[in-house]
Short mmCIF file of C-alpha atoms in Angstrom, two decimals:
data_model
loop_
_atom_site.label_atom_id
_atom_site.label_comp_id
_atom_site.label_asym_id
_atom_site.label_seq_id
_atom_site.Cartn_x
_atom_site.Cartn_y
_atom_site.Cartn_z
CA UNK A 8 -27.48 36.45 68.28
CA UNK A 9 -24.37 34.59 69.05
CA UNK A 10 -24.96 31.35 67.70
CA UNK A 11 -26.67 32.71 64.55
CA UNK A 12 -23.31 34.59 64.12
CA UNK A 13 -21.51 31.49 64.37
CA UNK A 14 -23.52 29.87 61.85
CA UNK A 15 -22.81 32.84 59.67
CA UNK A 16 -19.18 33.05 60.16
CA UNK A 17 -18.99 29.10 59.06
CA UNK A 18 -20.90 29.69 56.01
CA UNK A 19 -18.17 32.33 54.79
CA UNK A 20 -15.30 30.32 56.24
CA UNK A 21 -15.87 26.42 55.67
CA UNK A 22 -12.64 25.78 57.16
CA UNK A 23 -14.20 26.33 60.49
CA UNK A 24 -16.45 23.63 60.34
CA UNK A 25 -14.34 21.00 58.65
CA UNK A 26 -11.19 21.24 60.50
CA UNK A 27 -12.40 21.02 64.18
CA UNK A 28 -13.57 17.20 62.27
CA UNK A 29 -10.78 16.28 60.61
CA UNK A 30 -9.55 12.67 61.32
CA UNK A 31 -5.72 12.17 61.17
CA UNK A 32 -6.31 8.99 59.75
CA UNK A 33 -7.18 10.78 56.72
CA UNK A 34 -3.62 12.42 56.72
CA UNK A 35 -1.69 9.43 54.86
CA UNK A 36 -4.18 9.72 52.24
CA UNK A 37 -4.30 13.56 51.40
CA UNK A 38 -0.87 14.09 51.82
CA UNK A 39 -0.21 11.33 48.90
CA UNK A 40 -3.31 13.05 46.72
CA UNK A 41 -1.38 16.38 47.68
CA UNK A 42 2.29 15.15 46.30
CA UNK A 43 0.53 13.60 43.14
CA UNK A 44 -1.55 16.66 42.41
CA UNK A 45 1.11 19.30 43.34
CA UNK A 46 3.98 17.53 41.28
CA UNK A 47 1.65 17.00 38.27
CA UNK A 48 0.53 20.54 38.35
CA UNK A 49 3.92 21.86 37.47
CA UNK A 50 4.13 20.88 33.97
CA UNK A 51 0.39 20.91 33.31
CA UNK A 52 0.39 24.44 34.57
CA UNK A 53 3.21 25.19 32.06
CA UNK A 54 1.43 23.90 29.17
CA UNK A 55 -2.20 25.56 30.11
CA UNK A 56 -0.17 28.81 29.96
CA UNK A 57 1.10 27.73 26.63
CA UNK A 58 -2.32 27.32 25.36
CA UNK A 59 -3.25 30.98 26.90
CA UNK A 60 -0.61 32.22 24.93
CA UNK A 61 0.95 33.69 28.00
CA UNK A 62 4.41 33.26 29.43
CA UNK A 63 5.15 30.03 31.35
CA UNK A 64 4.95 31.65 35.12
CA UNK A 65 1.43 32.81 34.64
CA UNK A 66 0.59 29.20 34.72
CA UNK A 67 2.31 28.65 38.22
CA UNK A 68 0.60 31.26 39.53
CA UNK A 69 -2.79 30.44 38.81
CA UNK A 70 -2.03 26.70 39.80
CA UNK A 71 -1.28 27.34 43.56
CA UNK A 72 -3.02 30.76 44.56
CA UNK A 73 -6.54 29.64 44.00
CA UNK A 74 -5.69 26.13 46.30
CA UNK A 75 -4.55 28.82 49.03
CA UNK A 76 -7.73 30.66 49.29
CA UNK A 77 -10.10 27.49 48.58
CA UNK A 78 -8.35 26.12 51.69
CA UNK A 79 -10.41 28.72 53.39
CA UNK A 80 -13.25 29.57 51.46
CA UNK A 81 -14.13 26.34 49.65
CA UNK A 82 -17.28 24.25 50.13
CA UNK A 83 -16.55 20.99 48.20
CA UNK A 84 -13.71 18.42 49.34
CA UNK A 85 -13.71 16.74 45.61
CA UNK A 86 -12.87 20.15 43.83
CA UNK A 87 -9.52 20.98 42.44
CA UNK A 88 -9.03 24.60 41.60
CA UNK A 89 -6.49 25.81 39.11
CA UNK A 90 -6.35 26.48 35.14
CA UNK A 91 -8.08 23.69 32.82
CA UNK A 92 -7.21 23.43 28.76
CA UNK A 93 -10.83 24.93 28.24
CA UNK A 94 -10.40 27.83 30.41
CA UNK A 95 -7.03 28.39 28.77
CA UNK A 96 -8.26 28.21 25.51
CA UNK A 97 -11.24 30.53 26.31
CA UNK A 98 -8.67 32.68 27.86
CA UNK A 99 -6.87 33.03 24.68
CA UNK A 100 -9.52 33.67 22.43
CA UNK A 101 -10.74 36.66 24.38
CA UNK A 102 -7.11 38.01 25.38
CA UNK A 103 -5.10 37.15 22.62
CA UNK A 104 -1.82 36.19 25.19
CA UNK A 105 -1.78 39.77 26.45
CA UNK A 106 -0.73 38.81 30.37
CA UNK A 107 -2.23 42.14 31.92
CA UNK A 108 -5.53 41.75 30.52
CA UNK A 109 -5.64 38.20 31.26
CA UNK A 110 -5.12 39.79 34.89
CA UNK A 111 -7.91 41.69 34.42
CA UNK A 112 -10.09 38.80 32.72
CA UNK A 113 -9.47 36.42 35.90
CA UNK A 114 -10.53 39.37 38.12
CA UNK A 115 -13.73 40.36 36.29
CA UNK A 116 -14.73 36.46 35.91
CA UNK A 117 -13.90 35.67 39.68
CA UNK A 118 -16.36 38.66 40.44
CA UNK A 119 -19.04 37.28 38.44
CA UNK A 120 -18.73 33.97 39.57
CA UNK A 121 -18.46 34.90 43.44
CA UNK A 122 -22.23 36.72 42.38
CA UNK A 123 -23.28 33.48 40.93
CA UNK A 124 -22.35 31.81 44.18
CA UNK A 125 -24.15 34.28 46.05
CA UNK A 126 -27.09 33.88 44.07
CA UNK A 127 -26.76 30.29 44.45
CA UNK A 128 -26.69 29.24 41.12
CA UNK A 129 -25.59 26.06 40.45
CA UNK A 130 -19.67 16.77 29.81
CA UNK A 131 -16.98 18.14 26.81
CA UNK A 132 -13.89 16.63 26.99
CA UNK A 133 -11.06 18.78 27.66
CA UNK A 134 -7.87 17.77 25.38
CA UNK A 135 -5.27 17.60 27.77
CA UNK A 136 -2.32 17.01 25.25
CA UNK A 137 -0.88 18.95 22.82
CA UNK A 138 -0.08 16.80 19.76
CA UNK A 139 2.54 20.04 18.31
CA UNK A 140 4.05 19.86 21.54
CA UNK A 141 4.76 16.00 21.44
CA UNK A 142 6.16 16.06 18.31
CA UNK A 143 8.50 19.12 19.46
CA UNK A 144 6.98 21.44 16.36
CA UNK A 145 7.81 24.93 16.70
CA UNK A 146 6.24 28.00 15.16
CA UNK A 147 2.75 26.69 15.02
CA UNK A 148 -0.13 29.09 15.30
CA UNK A 149 -2.80 28.96 18.18
CA UNK A 150 -5.62 29.16 15.82
CA UNK A 151 -7.14 25.83 15.66
CA UNK A 152 -7.50 25.04 11.65
CA UNK A 153 -3.95 26.95 11.11
CA UNK A 154 -2.63 24.73 14.35
CA UNK A 155 -3.88 21.62 12.72
CA UNK A 156 -2.61 22.61 9.14
CA UNK A 157 1.02 23.42 10.29
CA UNK A 158 1.19 20.48 12.88
CA UNK A 159 0.91 18.19 10.08
CA UNK A 160 2.69 20.50 7.27
CA UNK A 161 5.72 20.48 9.63
CA UNK A 162 5.79 16.68 10.88
CA UNK A 163 9.09 16.32 9.07
CA UNK A 164 10.44 18.72 11.30
CA UNK A 165 9.41 16.77 14.73
CA UNK A 166 11.77 15.89 17.09
CA UNK A 167 12.69 12.13 17.51
CA UNK A 168 13.31 12.39 21.50
CA UNK A 169 9.89 14.24 22.10
CA UNK A 170 7.92 11.68 20.08
CA UNK A 171 9.50 8.76 21.87
CA UNK A 172 9.58 10.43 25.55
CA UNK A 173 6.05 11.79 24.87
CA UNK A 174 4.52 8.33 23.72
CA UNK A 175 6.49 6.56 26.10
CA UNK A 176 4.83 8.45 29.14
CA UNK A 177 1.50 7.73 27.47
CA UNK A 178 2.03 4.53 27.55
CA UNK A 179 3.42 4.25 30.87
CA UNK A 180 0.24 5.85 32.15
CA UNK A 181 -2.02 3.97 30.34
CA UNK A 182 -0.41 0.59 31.90
CA UNK A 183 -0.47 1.89 35.52
CA UNK A 184 -4.10 2.82 35.33
CA UNK A 185 -5.07 -0.31 34.11
CA UNK A 186 -2.52 -1.91 36.80
CA UNK A 187 -4.39 -0.63 39.39
CA UNK A 188 -8.09 -1.39 38.18
CA UNK A 189 -6.59 -4.86 37.78
CA UNK A 190 -5.65 -5.61 41.45
CA UNK A 191 -7.31 -8.06 43.27
CA UNK A 192 -7.51 -9.39 46.82
CA UNK A 193 -7.54 -13.37 45.94
CA UNK A 194 -4.12 -14.14 47.11
CA UNK A 195 -3.45 -13.50 50.73
CA UNK A 196 0.19 -14.18 51.01
CA UNK A 197 2.65 -11.73 52.24
CA UNK A 198 4.40 -11.45 49.74
CA UNK A 199 1.89 -10.49 47.31
CA UNK A 200 0.16 -8.22 49.80
CA UNK A 201 3.42 -6.30 49.85
CA UNK A 202 3.84 -6.42 45.83
CA UNK A 203 -0.09 -5.08 45.61
CA UNK A 204 0.91 -2.07 48.07
CA UNK A 205 3.69 -0.86 46.12
CA UNK A 206 2.24 -1.42 42.96
CA UNK A 207 -0.95 0.50 44.13
CA UNK A 208 1.04 3.19 45.38
CA UNK A 209 3.05 3.68 42.16
CA UNK A 210 -0.22 3.39 40.14
CA UNK A 211 -2.28 6.21 42.34
CA UNK A 212 0.57 8.30 41.60
CA UNK A 213 1.44 7.87 38.37
CA UNK A 214 0.79 11.25 37.42
CA UNK A 215 3.69 12.34 39.87
CA UNK A 216 5.86 9.59 39.01
CA UNK A 217 5.79 9.76 35.14
CA UNK A 218 6.43 13.20 35.32
CA UNK A 219 9.41 12.99 37.86
CA UNK A 220 11.12 9.98 35.81
CA UNK A 221 10.63 12.19 32.30
CA UNK A 222 11.72 15.44 34.02
CA UNK A 223 14.84 13.59 35.52
CA UNK A 224 15.59 11.67 32.28
CA UNK A 225 15.68 15.16 30.06
CA UNK A 226 17.87 16.78 32.72
CA UNK A 227 20.12 14.17 32.70
CA UNK A 228 20.59 14.48 29.08
CA UNK A 229 20.62 18.39 29.24
CA UNK A 230 23.33 18.53 31.76
CA UNK A 231 25.81 16.54 29.51
CA UNK A 232 24.92 18.81 26.52
CA UNK A 233 23.08 16.30 24.48
CA UNK A 234 19.91 18.57 23.25
CA UNK A 235 17.38 15.70 22.60
CA UNK A 236 14.36 17.08 24.25
CA UNK A 237 12.50 20.57 24.00
CA UNK A 238 12.46 21.91 27.54
CA UNK A 239 10.80 25.06 28.81
CA UNK A 240 14.06 26.91 29.57
CA UNK A 241 14.16 29.52 32.44
CA UNK A 242 11.23 30.94 34.08
CA UNK A 243 11.08 34.26 35.64
CA UNK A 244 12.43 33.74 39.50
CA UNK A 245 10.15 34.83 42.52
CA UNK A 246 6.56 35.71 42.21
CA UNK A 247 4.86 38.98 40.81
CA UNK A 248 4.55 42.40 42.42
CA UNK A 249 1.70 42.22 44.63
CA UNK A 250 -0.68 45.35 43.47
CA UNK A 251 -4.13 46.05 42.03
CA UNK A 252 -4.74 44.55 38.40
CA UNK A 253 -4.35 47.09 35.91
CA UNK A 254 -7.70 48.67 34.93
CA UNK A 255 -6.14 50.55 31.43
CA UNK A 256 -3.53 49.64 28.80
CA UNK A 257 -1.31 51.17 26.50
CA UNK A 258 -0.83 49.68 23.09
CA UNK A 259 2.72 49.42 21.32
CA UNK A 260 2.25 53.08 19.67
CA UNK A 261 1.22 54.79 22.96
CA UNK A 262 -2.50 54.60 22.68
CA UNK A 263 -3.93 54.46 26.10
CA UNK A 264 -6.97 51.68 26.22
CA UNK A 265 -9.55 52.44 28.89
CA UNK A 266 -11.28 49.68 31.45
CA UNK A 267 -14.31 50.23 29.24
CA UNK A 268 -12.65 49.76 26.13
CA UNK A 269 -11.19 46.56 27.45
CA UNK A 270 -14.07 44.75 29.07
CA UNK A 271 -15.91 45.72 25.44
CA UNK A 272 -13.20 44.01 23.89
CA UNK A 273 -13.77 40.85 26.28
CA UNK A 274 -17.02 40.68 25.02
CA UNK A 275 -18.99 37.34 25.49
CA UNK A 276 -15.94 35.87 27.21
CA UNK A 277 -16.83 37.56 30.21
CA UNK A 278 -20.55 35.49 30.15
CA UNK A 279 -18.93 32.28 28.54
CA UNK A 280 -16.03 31.67 30.95
CA UNK A 281 -17.25 32.50 34.56
CA UNK A 282 -20.32 29.48 33.14
CA UNK A 283 -17.99 27.51 31.77
CA UNK A 284 -15.33 27.66 35.08
CA UNK A 285 -18.81 26.56 36.83
CA UNK A 286 -19.57 23.45 34.69
CA UNK A 287 -15.98 22.28 35.15
CA UNK A 288 -15.78 22.30 38.68
CA UNK A 289 -19.50 20.61 38.81
CA UNK A 290 -17.87 18.15 36.20
CA UNK A 291 -14.58 17.50 37.99
CA UNK A 292 -16.55 17.27 41.53
CA UNK A 293 -18.67 14.50 40.70
CA UNK A 294 -15.46 12.92 38.46
CA UNK A 295 -13.34 12.74 42.03
CA UNK A 296 -16.48 12.10 44.26
CA UNK A 297 -17.16 9.00 41.86
CA UNK A 298 -13.87 8.09 41.89
CA UNK A 299 -14.08 7.80 45.66
CA UNK A 300 -11.25 10.82 46.05
CA UNK A 301 -9.09 9.54 43.62
CA UNK A 302 -6.61 11.71 41.85
CA UNK A 303 -7.92 12.82 38.47
CA UNK A 304 -6.58 10.83 35.49
CA UNK A 305 -5.50 13.11 32.52
CA UNK A 306 -6.27 10.64 29.86
CA UNK A 307 -9.66 9.49 29.34
CA UNK A 308 -9.87 6.23 27.29
CA UNK A 309 -13.63 5.24 27.66
CA UNK A 310 -16.71 6.79 26.25
CA UNK A 311 -19.64 6.73 27.89
CA UNK A 312 -22.06 4.01 27.06
CA UNK A 313 -25.14 6.12 28.02
CA UNK A 314 -24.10 8.62 25.67
CA UNK A 315 -24.00 6.22 23.00
CA UNK A 316 -27.42 4.40 23.81
CA UNK A 317 -29.31 7.70 23.95
CA UNK A 318 -28.99 9.00 20.50
CA UNK A 319 -30.14 12.49 21.21
CA UNK A 320 -27.33 13.33 23.56
CA UNK A 321 -25.09 12.88 20.24
CA UNK A 322 -26.38 15.82 18.47
CA UNK A 323 -25.38 18.59 21.31
CA UNK A 324 -22.08 16.56 21.78
CA UNK A 325 -21.22 16.87 17.94
CA UNK A 326 -22.44 20.24 17.93
CA UNK A 327 -20.19 21.39 20.36
CA UNK A 328 -17.30 19.60 19.05
CA UNK A 329 -17.55 20.73 15.73
CA UNK A 330 -18.66 24.84 16.86
CA UNK A 331 -15.41 24.10 18.70
CA UNK A 332 -13.10 24.27 15.57
CA UNK A 333 -14.30 27.86 14.88
CA UNK A 334 -14.15 29.19 18.68
CA UNK A 335 -14.28 27.07 21.77
CA UNK A 336 -17.28 29.94 23.07
CA UNK A 337 -19.16 28.97 19.99
CA UNK A 338 -19.01 25.82 20.57
CA UNK A 339 -20.14 25.74 23.81
CA UNK A 340 -22.94 28.22 23.58
CA UNK A 341 -24.18 26.21 20.50
CA UNK A 342 -23.92 22.86 22.72
CA UNK A 343 -26.21 24.90 25.28
CA UNK A 344 -28.60 26.33 22.95
CA UNK A 345 -29.15 22.57 21.04
CA UNK A 346 -29.65 20.94 24.68
CA UNK A 347 -31.89 24.01 25.37
CA UNK A 348 -34.15 23.03 22.43
CA UNK A 349 -33.77 18.79 22.87
CA UNK A 350 -35.17 19.70 26.38
CA UNK A 351 -37.88 22.09 24.86
CA UNK A 352 -38.86 19.50 22.57
CA UNK A 353 -39.29 17.00 25.33
CA UNK A 354 -41.47 19.23 27.20
CA UNK A 355 -43.42 20.26 24.37
CA UNK A 356 -43.74 16.19 23.25
CA UNK A 357 -44.24 14.34 26.26
CA UNK A 358 -44.26 10.49 26.22
CA UNK A 359 -47.94 9.64 26.20
CA UNK A 360 -48.49 5.91 26.41
CA UNK A 361 -52.43 4.71 24.93
CA UNK A 362 -53.73 1.37 26.04
CA UNK A 363 -57.57 0.10 25.41
CA UNK A 364 -58.90 -1.50 28.41
CA UNK A 365 -62.79 -0.87 27.08
CA UNK A 366 -62.00 2.52 28.36
CA UNK A 367 -58.77 4.60 26.57
CA UNK A 368 -56.19 4.92 29.34
CA UNK A 369 -53.71 7.39 28.33
CA UNK A 370 -50.64 7.41 30.87
CA UNK A 371 -48.71 10.78 31.09
CA UNK A 372 -44.89 10.09 31.70
CA UNK A 373 -43.88 13.78 33.00
CA UNK A 374 -45.26 17.24 34.09
CA UNK A 375 -48.32 19.21 31.63
CA UNK A 376 -46.95 22.76 30.82
CA UNK A 377 -47.85 25.05 28.09
CA UNK A 378 -45.48 23.42 25.28
CA UNK A 379 -47.37 20.26 25.80
CA UNK A 380 -50.95 21.77 25.37
CA UNK A 381 -51.40 21.12 21.85
CA UNK A 382 -49.70 17.47 21.63
CA UNK A 383 -52.01 16.57 24.67
CA UNK A 384 -55.07 17.80 22.92
CA UNK A 385 -54.08 16.65 19.45
CA UNK A 386 -54.15 12.93 20.62
CA UNK A 387 -57.35 13.22 23.01
CA UNK A 388 -59.02 14.63 19.79
CA UNK A 389 -57.82 12.06 17.29
CA UNK A 390 -57.82 8.92 19.62
CA UNK A 391 -61.04 9.35 21.51
CA UNK A 392 -63.15 12.65 20.27
CA UNK A 393 -62.80 12.05 16.40
CA UNK A 394 -63.48 8.72 16.32
CA UNK A 395 -66.98 6.85 16.06
CA UNK A 396 -68.35 6.49 18.20
CA UNK A 397 -66.58 8.87 20.67
CA UNK A 398 -64.21 7.22 23.64
CA UNK A 399 -64.28 8.15 27.33
CA UNK A 400 -60.49 8.58 28.37
CA UNK A 401 -58.86 7.89 31.43
CA UNK A 402 -55.91 10.48 32.20
CA UNK A 403 -53.46 8.64 34.30
CA UNK A 404 -51.57 11.72 35.65
CA UNK A 405 -49.50 9.43 38.49
CA UNK A 406 -46.49 10.89 37.16
CA UNK A 407 -47.76 14.48 37.00
CA UNK A 408 -46.30 16.87 39.51
CA UNK A 409 -46.61 20.16 37.54
CA UNK A 410 -49.19 22.19 35.58
CA UNK A 411 -49.92 25.53 34.48
CA UNK A 412 -52.77 27.81 33.59
CA UNK A 413 -52.62 27.13 29.93
CA UNK A 414 -53.06 23.36 30.52
CA UNK A 415 -56.17 23.90 32.58
CA UNK A 416 -57.77 26.28 30.38
CA UNK A 417 -57.20 23.52 27.47
CA UNK A 418 -58.65 20.78 30.04
CA UNK A 419 -61.74 23.17 30.56
CA UNK A 420 -62.17 23.34 26.80
CA UNK A 421 -61.57 19.35 26.23
CA UNK A 422 -64.12 18.43 29.59
CA UNK A 423 -66.95 20.74 27.72
CA UNK A 424 -66.08 18.73 24.02
CA UNK A 425 -66.30 15.46 26.00
CA UNK A 426 -69.62 16.56 27.68
CA UNK A 427 -71.21 17.31 24.52
CA UNK A 428 -70.31 13.74 22.82
CA UNK A 429 -71.41 12.30 26.29
CA UNK A 430 -68.62 10.11 27.17
CA UNK A 431 -65.99 11.31 30.09
CA UNK A 432 -62.64 12.64 30.81
CA UNK A 433 -61.42 11.27 33.97
CA UNK A 434 -58.33 12.23 36.01
CA UNK A 435 -56.43 9.15 37.99
CA UNK A 436 -53.45 9.03 40.32
CA UNK A 437 -53.63 13.36 40.76
CA UNK A 438 -50.77 14.39 43.36
CA UNK A 439 -52.82 16.68 46.17
CA UNK A 440 -51.19 19.67 44.53
CA UNK A 441 -52.13 18.97 41.35
CA UNK A 442 -55.72 17.94 42.58
CA UNK A 443 -55.92 21.52 44.66
CA UNK A 444 -55.37 23.42 41.74
CA UNK A 445 -57.75 21.44 39.47
CA UNK A 446 -60.37 22.04 42.40
CA UNK A 447 -59.52 25.85 42.67
CA UNK A 448 -59.98 26.10 38.81
CA UNK A 449 -63.57 25.21 39.17
CA UNK A 450 -63.64 23.00 36.37
CA UNK A 451 -67.05 21.88 35.13
CA UNK A 452 -67.51 18.01 34.91
CA UNK A 453 -64.47 17.25 36.62
CA UNK A 454 -64.32 13.50 37.56
CA UNK A 455 -61.25 12.08 39.38
CA UNK A 456 -60.42 8.79 41.31
CA UNK A 457 -57.50 7.65 43.50
CA UNK A 458 -56.15 5.00 40.72
CA UNK A 459 -56.59 3.85 37.34
CA UNK A 460 -58.42 0.56 38.23
CA UNK A 461 -60.69 2.52 40.18
CA UNK A 462 -61.29 5.15 37.03
CA UNK A 463 -62.03 2.02 35.15
CA UNK A 464 -64.26 0.41 37.82
CA UNK A 465 -66.38 3.65 37.88
CA UNK A 466 -66.54 4.29 33.98
CA UNK A 467 -67.30 0.20 33.95
CA UNK A 468 -70.58 0.74 36.26
CA UNK A 469 -71.77 4.02 34.54
CA UNK A 470 -71.85 2.04 31.06
CA UNK A 471 -74.09 -0.89 32.44
CA UNK A 472 -76.37 1.84 34.14
CA UNK A 473 -76.61 3.29 30.42
#
């Protein structure tokens, strides 16, 4: 019982598993990554709070509290925890910038995600830069279309200092990113090795370096009374009081809003936000892992070649993009719906390659489930049974790992029709699990071979005998 208790405890507290195995050689890179992420988090969290329509200090609260808890409960080393642009937009669309409701929404979404984790339920681009802030424009609404309109309408009011500083920071980030990727080890001289190490360190901490330099620049101008840049201003000191999140709310006119009414107001946000959080966590973890554990880049300048090559993938991408102009959650739901429809279409229209080798050979590219039944039957009828004379068919099932009852019923009818026309339907390359199902179904006239070649040889012998 004791070993079982220990494994259960480690499952609930992953820190007990990884901390004893921690290698001190990793500490240097972890400290570097921690400093980079920590220094970058401050301005990023302030920006995300504004996206969510909340006081800026709420961005800081959400940025560091999750990290402390994740140290003990986190199961993935490749996940960063904290607010994101998409989650901030969704929060604003659900709570409309009301801090008390945002806190309650966070609690409920966390509980839903905890249930998802217990049940083991397991690439929209996130705009990281708000152009109205780069331009230093004030008084722009949060709604997307109004935001776009007023941003362009108020361009004459743009602050030159904010524009110049923003563009310089973007240029530095891109330049440092390219400098790191272009580093080579061709020259082994001591000087070049030292220079490469310096460039690598600065490029790796590029986000933090740019934040520090820009902050010092803005602070120095402000100290001397030159209000060149738009600054956040003073934030509330200290931490909020430790207390349970509010379960009711009071409007400006004194009306008390109950917990049930608040949850009802949240609507679909309680489903979309936890699910979106799961998707973003998976995407971020894959990105960190593929990058070798390096800090996340804030600017994506490349487009996936796979996305461009596969035209069907562009459809859910554009649906999500366009519907997000209306509401972000509608864009997410729309993208999921289109992706689901494309998945069902691929299941209903599996790729079937037909070759004539004296006998028709039909190679199936995927499993056989009920959406594909009608399509498979149509191909077999038009290519083999409705021609004159009828043709025998070898069905290459080497890629089939799934089959269901509806398909078996259709196969029983096909075997009967092949028998009436005095030709054969032969199954080749059946996996043991599929063969077991077909034998259990007691299909009359079932013929099967280990490979397509054996099936062709057997059918050739049958034709010679005839």
